[in-house]
């Protein structure tokens, strides 16, 4: 079990967590508390674009961006600011499952655009065959605030056209490529034939495990059972400077979070949301 500090490409401080037999390892940037890679059993589970931009203020394309306190467009920058802020390293543990805690608090800049005092703790834990992340939000202000939160995970796939997802049948979703119409799919398997951008609003009632190609299992907590499924497809990938046409078939985003409405958090209160990803075979 080890935790190593190193400098990523553009000089961003980074951490590498490795479990006892070197079977599994994770690379994390303090910038965005961004998980760039998770390798287990010699397989890279996460997708990181070869065109990803590593520069202050820019979101990184791939890995696991933390979307907070706003999902999607709105008064704040797209997907909020947590993914473009530099977090602080807190407690680390190498006894048993290797883990780290990263923290982000309000500052002058966040207060200007989001006038609430907060402290975030992101716990990242590497288990034998699984990877766990938990976000804790502490309201440090003297009033209630609201937020949405999402682990925007990019999974590597051999080919999006042969990728299948199980566990989302009969769950109502907003279809963002069809005017956000509310739909439900009874098919047990979700396959991809074009641009897909769906927000499955489970709303905490039924945290189904999601299976990617019968091989990777994704489970949220009761507070994070909304699932976003995204692939931009060829044209949008081509138009995106940090994806590129050659990459659209190589990933699918399966994103666990609480986005169907806002979490209302009273002063001094804590909210916790997590997800766990397991390689089944
Ligand atoms: O989570 C899905 C989504 O909101 C899509 O609508 C798509 O725009 C994607 O995220 C990527 O957003 P980004 O801001 O990272 O380019």
CSV table of C-alpha atoms and ligand atoms in Angstrom, one decimal:
chain,number,residue,atom,x,y,z
A,1,UNK,CA,0.0,0.0,0.0
A,2,UNK,CA,1.5,3.4,-0.9
A,3,UNK,CA,0.7,7.0,-1.6
A,4,UNK,CA,3.2,8.8,-3.8
A,5,UNK,CA,3.2,12.5,-4.6
A,6,UNK,CA,4.4,13.5,-8.1
A,7,UNK,CA,4.0,16.2,-10.7
A,8,UNK,CA,1.6,15.6,-13.6
A,9,UNK,CA,2.4,16.8,-17.1
A,10,UNK,CA,1.8,20.5,-16.8
A,11,UNK,CA,3.2,20.7,-13.2
A,12,UNK,CA,-0.1,19.9,-11.5
A,13,UNK,CA,0.6,18.3,-8.1
A,14,UNK,CA,-0.7,14.7,-8.2
A,15,UNK,CA,-1.0,11.6,-6.1
A,16,UNK,CA,-0.7,7.9,-6.9
A,17,UNK,CA,-2.4,5.4,-4.6
A,18,UNK,CA,-1.3,1.8,-5.0
A,19,UNK,CA,-2.7,-1.2,-3.2
A,20,UNK,CA,-0.5,-3.8,-1.5
A,21,UNK,CA,0.2,-6.1,-4.4
A,22,UNK,CA,0.3,-3.4,-7.0
A,23,UNK,CA,-2.9,-4.9,-8.5
A,24,UNK,CA,-4.8,-1.6,-8.4
A,25,UNK,CA,-3.7,2.0,-8.6
A,26,UNK,CA,-5.3,5.4,-8.9
A,27,UNK,CA,-3.9,8.8,-10.1
A,28,UNK,CA,-5.4,12.0,-8.7
A,29,UNK,CA,-4.8,15.6,-9.3
A,30,UNK,CA,-5.3,18.2,-6.5
A,31,UNK,CA,-6.6,20.4,-9.3
A,32,UNK,CA,-10.4,19.5,-9.3
A,33,UNK,CA,-9.7,16.5,-7.0
A,34,UNK,CA,-9.7,15.0,-10.4
A,35,UNK,CA,-9.2,11.2,-10.7
A,36,UNK,CA,-7.4,10.7,-13.9
A,37,UNK,CA,-7.0,6.9,-14.0
A,38,UNK,CA,-7.9,3.8,-12.2
A,39,UNK,CA,-6.1,0.7,-13.2
A,40,UNK,CA,-7.0,-2.7,-11.8
A,41,UNK,CA,-6.0,-6.2,-13.0
A,42,UNK,CA,-3.9,-4.4,-15.7
A,43,UNK,CA,-7.0,-2.8,-17.1
A,44,UNK,CA,-7.5,0.9,-17.4
A,45,UNK,CA,-11.1,1.5,-16.4
A,46,UNK,CA,-11.3,5.2,-17.0
A,47,UNK,CA,-11.1,7.1,-20.2
A,48,UNK,CA,-8.9,10.2,-20.5
A,49,UNK,CA,-8.9,12.1,-23.8
A,50,UNK,CA,-5.5,12.4,-25.5
A,51,UNK,CA,-6.7,15.9,-26.3
A,52,UNK,CA,-7.5,16.8,-22.7
A,53,UNK,CA,-6.4,20.3,-21.7
A,54,UNK,CA,-4.4,20.7,-18.4
A,55,UNK,CA,-4.6,24.4,-17.7
A,56,UNK,CA,-5.9,26.4,-14.7
A,57,UNK,CA,-9.6,27.3,-15.2
A,58,UNK,CA,-10.2,24.5,-17.8
A,59,UNK,CA,-12.1,21.4,-17.1
A,60,UNK,CA,-10.3,18.1,-17.8
A,61,UNK,CA,-11.8,15.8,-20.4
A,62,UNK,CA,-12.0,12.3,-19.0
A,63,UNK,CA,-11.4,10.6,-15.6
A,64,UNK,CA,-13.9,11.7,-12.9
A,65,UNK,CA,-14.6,15.5,-12.8
A,66,UNK,CA,-16.5,16.5,-9.7
A,67,UNK,CA,-19.6,18.5,-10.7
A,68,UNK,CA,-20.6,20.8,-7.9
A,69,UNK,CA,-22.5,22.9,-6.9
A,70,UNK,CA,-24.4,23.1,-10.2
A,71,UNK,CA,-25.0,20.4,-12.8
A,72,UNK,CA,-25.1,21.7,-16.4
A,73,UNK,CA,-25.6,25.3,-17.5
A,74,UNK,CA,-27.0,27.9,-15.1
A,75,UNK,CA,-25.9,31.1,-13.3
A,76,UNK,CA,-22.5,29.5,-12.4
A,77,UNK,CA,-20.0,28.2,-14.9
A,78,UNK,CA,-21.1,25.0,-16.7
A,79,UNK,CA,-21.0,22.1,-14.1
A,80,UNK,CA,-20.0,24.5,-11.3
A,81,UNK,CA,-16.6,25.3,-10.0
A,82,UNK,CA,-15.3,22.4,-8.0
A,83,UNK,CA,-13.7,20.8,-11.0
A,84,UNK,CA,-11.6,23.8,-11.7
A,85,UNK,CA,-10.4,24.7,-8.2
A,86,UNK,CA,-7.3,23.3,-6.5
A,87,UNK,CA,-8.2,21.1,-3.5
A,88,UNK,CA,-6.0,20.5,-0.4
A,89,UNK,CA,-4.7,17.2,0.7
A,90,UNK,CA,-6.1,16.0,4.1
A,91,UNK,CA,-5.9,12.7,5.9
A,92,UNK,CA,-4.3,9.7,4.2
A,93,UNK,CA,-4.4,6.1,5.1
A,94,UNK,CA,-2.2,3.2,4.0
A,95,UNK,CA,-3.4,0.7,6.7
A,96,UNK,CA,-5.9,-1.6,5.1
A,97,UNK,CA,-7.6,0.0,2.1
A,98,UNK,CA,-5.5,2.9,0.9
A,99,UNK,CA,-7.4,6.2,0.9
A,100,UNK,CA,-7.0,10.0,0.8
A,101,UNK,CA,-9.2,12.9,1.7
A,102,UNK,CA,-9.2,16.1,-0.3
A,103,UNK,CA,-10.8,19.4,0.8
A,104,UNK,CA,-12.2,22.5,-0.9
A,105,UNK,CA,-13.6,25.5,1.0
A,106,UNK,CA,-15.2,28.8,-0.1
A,107,UNK,CA,-12.8,31.6,-1.0
A,108,UNK,CA,-13.0,35.1,-2.3
A,109,UNK,CA,-13.7,34.0,-5.8
A,110,UNK,CA,-16.3,31.4,-5.0
A,111,UNK,CA,-18.1,33.8,-2.6
A,112,UNK,CA,-18.4,36.3,-5.5
A,113,UNK,CA,-20.3,33.9,-7.7
A,114,UNK,CA,-21.9,31.7,-5.1
A,115,UNK,CA,-22.3,33.5,-1.7
A,116,UNK,CA,-22.2,30.5,0.6
A,117,UNK,CA,-19.5,29.3,3.0
A,118,UNK,CA,-18.9,25.6,2.6
A,119,UNK,CA,-16.3,22.8,3.1
A,120,UNK,CA,-16.2,19.8,0.8
A,121,UNK,CA,-14.4,16.6,1.6
A,122,UNK,CA,-13.8,14.1,-1.1
A,123,UNK,CA,-12.7,10.6,0.1
A,124,UNK,CA,-11.1,8.4,-2.4
A,125,UNK,CA,-10.6,4.7,-1.4
A,126,UNK,CA,-9.0,2.0,-3.3
A,127,UNK,CA,-10.2,-1.5,-2.5
A,128,UNK,CA,-9.0,-4.8,-3.9
A,129,UNK,CA,-11.3,-4.8,-6.9
A,130,UNK,CA,-13.3,-1.6,-6.4
A,131,UNK,CA,-12.9,2.1,-6.3
A,132,UNK,CA,-15.0,4.3,-3.9
A,133,UNK,CA,-15.6,8.0,-3.8
A,134,UNK,CA,-17.6,9.9,-1.2
A,135,UNK,CA,-18.4,13.6,-1.3
A,136,UNK,CA,-19.2,15.3,2.0
A,137,UNK,CA,-20.7,18.8,1.8
A,138,UNK,CA,-20.6,20.8,5.0
A,139,UNK,CA,-22.7,24.0,5.2
A,140,UNK,CA,-20.5,26.4,7.1
A,141,UNK,CA,-22.7,29.4,6.6
A,142,UNK,CA,-25.5,30.7,8.7
A,143,UNK,CA,-28.2,30.1,6.1
A,144,UNK,CA,-29.5,27.2,4.0
A,145,UNK,CA,-28.0,26.6,0.6
A,146,UNK,CA,-28.8,24.4,-2.4
A,147,UNK,CA,-26.7,22.4,-4.8
A,148,UNK,CA,-26.6,19.5,-7.2
A,149,UNK,CA,-23.7,17.1,-7.3
A,150,UNK,CA,-22.4,14.5,-9.8
A,151,UNK,CA,-19.4,12.2,-10.3
A,152,UNK,CA,-19.0,12.7,-14.0
A,153,UNK,CA,-17.2,9.4,-14.7
A,154,UNK,CA,-15.8,8.6,-18.1
A,155,UNK,CA,-15.4,4.9,-18.7
A,156,UNK,CA,-13.2,3.4,-21.3
A,157,UNK,CA,-15.0,1.1,-23.8
A,158,UNK,CA,-13.8,-0.9,-26.8
A,159,UNK,CA,-16.4,0.6,-29.0
A,160,UNK,CA,-19.5,2.6,-28.0
A,161,UNK,CA,-21.4,0.9,-30.8
A,162,UNK,CA,-21.1,-2.5,-29.1
A,163,UNK,CA,-21.4,-1.2,-25.5
A,164,UNK,CA,-24.4,-2.2,-23.4
A,165,UNK,CA,-25.7,-0.9,-20.1
A,166,UNK,CA,-28.0,-2.8,-17.8
A,167,UNK,CA,-30.0,-1.6,-14.8
A,168,UNK,CA,-31.7,1.4,-16.2
A,169,UNK,CA,-34.9,-0.2,-17.6
A,170,UNK,CA,-38.1,1.2,-16.3
A,171,UNK,CA,-36.3,4.2,-14.7
A,172,UNK,CA,-37.8,7.5,-16.0
A,173,UNK,CA,-35.3,9.8,-17.8
A,174,UNK,CA,-35.2,13.2,-19.3
A,175,UNK,CA,-33.9,12.8,-22.9
A,176,UNK,CA,-31.7,15.9,-23.5
A,177,UNK,CA,-31.3,15.1,-27.1
A,178,UNK,CA,-35.1,15.2,-27.6
A,179,UNK,CA,-36.1,18.4,-25.9
A,180,UNK,CA,-35.7,16.9,-22.4
A,181,UNK,CA,-38.9,14.8,-22.9
A,182,UNK,CA,-39.7,12.4,-20.1
A,183,UNK,CA,-39.3,8.8,-21.3
A,184,UNK,CA,-39.0,5.3,-19.9
A,185,UNK,CA,-37.3,2.4,-21.5
A,186,UNK,CA,-38.5,-1.2,-20.8
A,187,UNK,CA,-35.6,-2.8,-22.7
A,188,UNK,CA,-33.3,-4.5,-20.2
A,189,UNK,CA,-30.2,-3.4,-22.3
A,190,UNK,CA,-29.4,0.1,-23.3
A,191,UNK,CA,-27.3,0.3,-26.5
A,192,UNK,CA,-25.9,3.3,-28.4
A,193,UNK,CA,-26.8,4.3,-31.9
A,194,UNK,CA,-26.3,8.1,-31.8
A,195,UNK,CA,-25.8,11.0,-29.5
A,196,UNK,CA,-27.0,10.1,-26.0
A,197,UNK,CA,-27.6,12.5,-23.1
A,198,UNK,CA,-30.0,11.2,-20.5
A,199,UNK,CA,-30.7,12.1,-16.9
A,200,UNK,CA,-32.3,9.1,-15.2
A,201,UNK,CA,-34.2,10.6,-12.3
A,202,UNK,CA,-34.3,7.8,-9.8
A,203,UNK,CA,-34.6,10.4,-7.0
A,204,UNK,CA,-33.1,8.2,-4.3
A,205,UNK,CA,-35.9,5.7,-4.4
A,206,UNK,CA,-34.2,2.7,-6.0
A,207,UNK,CA,-30.4,2.7,-6.3
A,208,UNK,CA,-30.0,0.0,-8.9
A,209,UNK,CA,-26.6,-1.3,-9.7
A,210,UNK,CA,-25.6,-0.4,-13.3
A,211,UNK,CA,-23.6,-2.8,-15.3
A,212,UNK,CA,-21.4,-1.8,-18.2
A,213,UNK,CA,-20.8,-4.7,-20.7
A,214,UNK,CA,-21.5,-7.1,-17.8
A,215,UNK,CA,-18.1,-6.4,-16.5
A,216,UNK,CA,-18.1,-3.1,-14.5
A,217,UNK,CA,-20.6,-2.4,-11.8
A,218,UNK,CA,-21.5,1.1,-10.7
A,219,UNK,CA,-23.5,1.7,-7.5
A,220,UNK,CA,-24.6,5.0,-6.0
A,221,UNK,CA,-25.8,5.7,-2.5
A,222,UNK,CA,-29.4,6.4,-1.6
A,223,UNK,CA,-28.6,10.1,-1.9
A,224,UNK,CA,-27.0,9.7,-5.4
A,225,UNK,CA,-29.2,7.4,-7.3
A,226,UNK,CA,-29.7,9.7,-10.3
A,227,UNK,CA,-27.7,8.5,-13.3
A,228,UNK,CA,-26.6,10.6,-16.3
A,229,UNK,CA,-25.6,8.7,-19.4
A,230,UNK,CA,-23.7,10.6,-22.1
A,231,UNK,CA,-21.9,10.0,-25.3
A,232,UNK,CA,-21.6,13.0,-27.7
A,233,UNK,CA,-21.3,10.8,-30.9
A,234,UNK,CA,-19.1,11.6,-33.9
A,235,UNK,CA,-20.1,15.1,-35.0
A,236,UNK,CA,-20.1,16.7,-31.5
A,237,UNK,CA,-16.8,14.9,-30.6
A,238,UNK,CA,-15.3,16.3,-33.8
A,239,UNK,CA,-16.4,19.8,-32.9
A,240,UNK,CA,-15.0,19.5,-29.4
A,241,UNK,CA,-11.3,20.6,-29.1
A,242,UNK,CA,-10.6,18.2,-26.3
A,243,UNK,CA,-12.4,15.1,-27.6
A,244,UNK,CA,-11.9,14.8,-31.3
A,245,UNK,CA,-13.7,12.5,-33.8
A,246,UNK,CA,-11.3,9.6,-33.1
A,247,UNK,CA,-12.3,9.4,-29.5
A,248,UNK,CA,-16.1,9.4,-29.6
A,249,UNK,CA,-16.3,5.6,-29.8
A,250,UNK,CA,-13.9,5.0,-26.9
A,251,UNK,CA,-15.9,6.1,-23.9
A,252,UNK,CA,-19.2,6.3,-22.2
A,253,UNK,CA,-20.1,8.5,-19.3
A,254,UNK,CA,-22.1,6.9,-16.5
A,255,UNK,CA,-22.5,9.6,-13.9
A,256,UNK,CA,-23.8,9.0,-10.4
A,257,UNK,CA,-25.2,12.0,-8.5
A,258,UNK,CA,-28.1,14.0,-7.2
A,259,UNK,CA,-29.3,16.2,-10.0
A,260,UNK,CA,-33.1,15.6,-10.3
A,261,UNK,CA,-33.6,18.5,-7.9
A,262,UNK,CA,-31.4,20.5,-5.6
A,263,UNK,CA,-30.2,19.3,-2.2
A,264,UNK,CA,-31.2,21.8,0.4
A,265,UNK,CA,-28.6,21.9,3.2
A,266,UNK,CA,-29.3,23.8,6.4
A,267,UNK,CA,-26.5,25.6,8.3
A,268,UNK,CA,-24.1,23.4,10.1
A,269,UNK,CA,-25.5,20.3,8.3
A,270,UNK,CA,-23.6,17.6,6.3
A,271,UNK,CA,-24.7,15.9,3.1
A,272,UNK,CA,-22.9,12.7,1.9
A,273,UNK,CA,-23.1,11.1,-1.5
A,274,UNK,CA,-21.0,8.3,-2.9
A,275,UNK,CA,-20.4,5.8,-5.7
A,276,UNK,CA,-18.5,2.6,-5.9
A,277,UNK,CA,-17.2,1.0,-9.1
A,278,UNK,CA,-16.3,-2.7,-9.2
A,279,UNK,CA,-14.5,-4.7,-11.8
A,280,UNK,CA,-16.5,-8.0,-11.8
A,281,UNK,CA,-14.3,-10.0,-14.1
B,1,LIG,O1,-23.3,15.0,-17.9
B,1,LIG,C1,-23.6,15.2,-19.3
B,1,LIG,C2,-23.3,16.5,-19.8
B,1,LIG,O2,-24.0,17.5,-19.0
B,1,LIG,C3,-23.7,16.6,-21.3
B,1,LIG,O3,-24.8,17.4,-21.5
B,1,LIG,C4,-22.4,17.2,-21.9
B,1,LIG,O4,-22.4,18.5,-22.2
B,1,LIG,C5,-21.4,16.8,-20.9
B,1,LIG,O5,-21.9,16.8,-19.7
B,1,LIG,C6,-20.0,17.4,-20.9
B,1,LIG,O6,-20.0,18.7,-20.3
B,1,LIG,P1,-18.6,19.5,-20.3
B,1,LIG,O7,-19.0,20.8,-19.6
B,1,LIG,O8,-17.7,18.7,-19.5
B,1,LIG,O9,-18.2,19.7,-21.7
